C-alpha positions as a printed Julia matrix, in Angstrom:
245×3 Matrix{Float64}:
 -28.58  -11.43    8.14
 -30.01   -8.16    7.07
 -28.99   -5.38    9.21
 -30.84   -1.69    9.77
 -29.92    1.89   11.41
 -32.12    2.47   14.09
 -31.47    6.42   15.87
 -33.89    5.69   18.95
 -32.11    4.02   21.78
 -33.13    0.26   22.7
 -35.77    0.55   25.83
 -35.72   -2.57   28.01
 -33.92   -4.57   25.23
 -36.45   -3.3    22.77
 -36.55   -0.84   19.41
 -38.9     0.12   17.35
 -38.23    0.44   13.31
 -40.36    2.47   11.72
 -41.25    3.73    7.86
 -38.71    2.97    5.25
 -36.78    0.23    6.71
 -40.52   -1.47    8.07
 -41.47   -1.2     4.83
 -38.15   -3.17    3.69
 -39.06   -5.44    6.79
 -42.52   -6.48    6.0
 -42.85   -6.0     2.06
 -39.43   -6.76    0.63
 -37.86   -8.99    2.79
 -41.13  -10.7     4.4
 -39.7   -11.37    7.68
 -42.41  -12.5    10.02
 -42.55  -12.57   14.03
 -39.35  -14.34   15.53
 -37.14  -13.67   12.76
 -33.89  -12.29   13.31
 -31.8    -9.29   11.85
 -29.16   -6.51   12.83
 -30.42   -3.68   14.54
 -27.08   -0.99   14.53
 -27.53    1.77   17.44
 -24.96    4.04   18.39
 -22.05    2.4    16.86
 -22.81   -0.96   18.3
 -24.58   -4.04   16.18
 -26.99   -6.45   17.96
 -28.65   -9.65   16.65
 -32.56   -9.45   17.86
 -35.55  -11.07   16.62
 -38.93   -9.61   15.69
 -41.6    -9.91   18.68
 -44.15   -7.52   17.06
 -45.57   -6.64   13.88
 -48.28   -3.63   14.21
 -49.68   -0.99   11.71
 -46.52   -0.59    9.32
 -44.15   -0.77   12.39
 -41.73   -3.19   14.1
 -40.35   -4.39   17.5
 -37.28   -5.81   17.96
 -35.6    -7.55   20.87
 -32.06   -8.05   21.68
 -30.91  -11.64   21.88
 -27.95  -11.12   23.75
 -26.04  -11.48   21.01
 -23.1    -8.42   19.3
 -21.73   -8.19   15.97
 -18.22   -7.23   15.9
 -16.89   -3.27   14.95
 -16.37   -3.23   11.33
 -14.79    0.17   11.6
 -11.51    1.67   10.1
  -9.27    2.33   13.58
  -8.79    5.76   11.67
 -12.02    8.23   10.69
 -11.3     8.85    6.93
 -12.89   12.18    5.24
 -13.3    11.61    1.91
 -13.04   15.75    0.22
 -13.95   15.53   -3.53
 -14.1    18.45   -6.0
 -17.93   18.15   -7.69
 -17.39   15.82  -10.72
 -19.84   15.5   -13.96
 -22.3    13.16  -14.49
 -23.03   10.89  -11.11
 -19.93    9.95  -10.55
 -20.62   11.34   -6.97
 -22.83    8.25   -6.19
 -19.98    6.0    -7.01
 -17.52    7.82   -4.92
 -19.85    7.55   -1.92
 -21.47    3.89   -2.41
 -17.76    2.77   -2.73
 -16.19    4.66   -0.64
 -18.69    3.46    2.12
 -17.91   -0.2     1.48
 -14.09    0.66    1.83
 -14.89    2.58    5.27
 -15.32    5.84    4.74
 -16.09    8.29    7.58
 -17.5    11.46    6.08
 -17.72   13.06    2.84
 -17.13   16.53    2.09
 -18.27   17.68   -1.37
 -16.4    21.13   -2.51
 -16.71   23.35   -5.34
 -13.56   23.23   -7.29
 -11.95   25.98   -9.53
 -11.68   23.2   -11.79
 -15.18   21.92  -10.68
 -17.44   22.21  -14.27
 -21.06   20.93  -11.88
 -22.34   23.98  -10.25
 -24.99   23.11   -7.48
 -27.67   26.09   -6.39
 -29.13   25.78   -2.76
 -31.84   23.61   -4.21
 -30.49   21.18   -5.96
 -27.36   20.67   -3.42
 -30.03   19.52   -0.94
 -31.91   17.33   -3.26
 -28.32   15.97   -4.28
 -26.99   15.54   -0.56
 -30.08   13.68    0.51
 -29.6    11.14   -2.25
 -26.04   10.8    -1.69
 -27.29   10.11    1.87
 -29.53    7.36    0.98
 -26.87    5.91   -0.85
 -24.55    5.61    1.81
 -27.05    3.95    4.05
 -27.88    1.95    2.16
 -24.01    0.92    1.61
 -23.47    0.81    4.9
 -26.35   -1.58    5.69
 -25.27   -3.69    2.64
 -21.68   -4.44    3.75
 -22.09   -4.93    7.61
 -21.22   -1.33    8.87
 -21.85   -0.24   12.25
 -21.83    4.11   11.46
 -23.69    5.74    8.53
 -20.89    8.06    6.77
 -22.45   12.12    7.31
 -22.55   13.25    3.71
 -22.43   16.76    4.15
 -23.73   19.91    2.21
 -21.13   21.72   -0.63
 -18.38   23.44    0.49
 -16.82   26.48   -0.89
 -13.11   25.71   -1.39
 -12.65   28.59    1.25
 -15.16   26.22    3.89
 -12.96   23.37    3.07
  -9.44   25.11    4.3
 -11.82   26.37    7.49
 -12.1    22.49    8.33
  -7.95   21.54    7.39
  -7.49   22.21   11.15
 -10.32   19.79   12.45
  -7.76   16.66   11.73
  -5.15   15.14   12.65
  -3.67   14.97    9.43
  -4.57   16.39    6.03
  -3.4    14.83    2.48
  -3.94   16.28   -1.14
  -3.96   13.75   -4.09
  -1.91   15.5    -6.49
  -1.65   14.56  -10.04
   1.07   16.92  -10.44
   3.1    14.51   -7.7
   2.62   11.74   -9.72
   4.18   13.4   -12.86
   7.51   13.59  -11.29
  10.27   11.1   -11.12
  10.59   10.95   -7.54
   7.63   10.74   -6.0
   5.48   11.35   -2.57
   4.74    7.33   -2.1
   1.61    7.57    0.13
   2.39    3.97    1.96
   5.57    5.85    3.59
   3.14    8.55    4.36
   0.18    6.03    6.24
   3.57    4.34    7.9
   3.99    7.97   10.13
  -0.06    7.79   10.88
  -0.86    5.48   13.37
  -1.1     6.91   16.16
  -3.91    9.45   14.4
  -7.12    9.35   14.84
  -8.82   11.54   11.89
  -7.77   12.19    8.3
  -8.8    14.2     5.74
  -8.02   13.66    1.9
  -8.79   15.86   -0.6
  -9.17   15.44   -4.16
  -9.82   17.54   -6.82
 -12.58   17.14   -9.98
 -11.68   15.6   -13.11
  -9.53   18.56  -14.46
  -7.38   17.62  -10.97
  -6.66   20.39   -8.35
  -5.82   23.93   -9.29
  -1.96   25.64   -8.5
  -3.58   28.12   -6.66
  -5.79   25.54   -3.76
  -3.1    23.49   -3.81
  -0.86   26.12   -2.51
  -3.2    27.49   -0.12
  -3.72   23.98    1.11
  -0.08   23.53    1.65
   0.29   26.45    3.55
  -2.11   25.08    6.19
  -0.01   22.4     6.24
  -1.81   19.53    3.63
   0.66   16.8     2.38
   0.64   16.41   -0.93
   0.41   12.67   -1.8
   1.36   10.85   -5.14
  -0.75    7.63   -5.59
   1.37    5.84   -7.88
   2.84    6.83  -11.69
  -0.75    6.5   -13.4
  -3.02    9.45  -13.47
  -6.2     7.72  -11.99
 -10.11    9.35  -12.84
 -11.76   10.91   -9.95
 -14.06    8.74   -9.29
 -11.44    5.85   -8.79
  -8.82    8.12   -6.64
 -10.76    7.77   -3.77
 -11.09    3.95   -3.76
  -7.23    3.82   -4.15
  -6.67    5.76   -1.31
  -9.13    4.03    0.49
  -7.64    0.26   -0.54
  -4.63    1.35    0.31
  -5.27    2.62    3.93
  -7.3    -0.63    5.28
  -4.41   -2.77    3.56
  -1.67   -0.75    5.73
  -3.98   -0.45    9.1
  -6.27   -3.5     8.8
């Protein structure tokens, strides 16, 4: 059943959808009156049917019927050092289907992308789109806030928002005895938000990785292979649903 973000609150059982997603409605998915989809407000998704098509808009009513939460029991913030290329859009379609919370992208010392004011907006609303539409596309009930660049000095303002903090660290994986990150989750449960932070392709400089330890980060070691950035995330990701879901 196709399912859509709605921000206005249901009135009297009903909600109105209105451009993009009635466009998707009406053109794409030629649902007619009485059909039924998801309509996902405030964390909560509700089975309704269609009871009015009008003028490029559409009104839905609840059937009485709730999807379950599809949520992570832990908010996951995804940090991530701006990569070449698009990888970015990977990162964030992917790490939306594997629950994601929030992204945080960060300019790097090791970061070769430079974003100006201009194109960090144009590239943070399309990394926004993207996770919606992720989101929609594998049944989640919360749209992941991808927010705007961070200086690496922003991102150690935030260390102190969470509960805990962890820093992939390809240098961790280089040694013989390493940080395993499952005994790591094992000492989390009883957390409620999480930051991990990884670094661009040339991996996290000596220097932030210091200054994030000093705040208190825990450098984590995901496994003897030195993975690309673009696949860290997912790893970290896989890994935390397998130990909490």
């Amino acid at each position: 059943m196709q399912r859509y973000f709605i921000e206005q609150p249901f009135n009297d059982e009903i909600a109105t959808i209105r451009e993009d997603d009635a466009h998707h409605i009406i053109n794409v998915m030629r649902m007619r009156l009485a059909d039924e989809l998801i309509a996902v407000h405030n964390g909560e998704a509700f089975v309704c049917k269609i009871t009015k098509i009008d003028n490029g808009s559409i009104e839905v009513q609840k059937t009485g019927e709730v999807r379950p939460n599809t949520e992570l029991p832990i908010h996951v913030t995804i940090a991530c050092g701006l990569p070449k290329g698009d990888k970015l859009e990977l990162i964030v379609q992917k790490s939306t289907e594997l629950g994601m919370y929030d992204f945080i992208p960060f300019e790097a010392e090791r970061s070769i992308v430079k974003w100006d004011a201009k194109k960090g907006k144009k590239k943070q609303e399309r990394l926004q789109k993207i996770a919606k539409e992720a989101a929609e596309q594998s049944h989640r009930t919360h749209i992941p806030t991808i927010h705007e660049q961070y200086s690496f000095k922003q991102l150690l303002q935030v260390v102190g928002d969470y509960d805990v903090v962890f820093l992939a660290d390809e240098e961790d994986a280089k040694e013989t005895s390493r940080t395993r990150f499952a005994e790591r989750l094992k000492k989390v449960y009883d957390y409620k938000s999480m930051l991990v932070i990884f670094g661009p392709e040339g991996g996290i400089d000596r220097s932030e990785a210091q200054a994030l330890q000093q705040l208190g980060c825990q450098s984590i070691s995901l496994g003897p292979r030195i993975l690309r950035a673009e696949t860290a995330p997912l790893y970290v990701l896989s890994a935390i649903s397998y130990e909490f879901e």
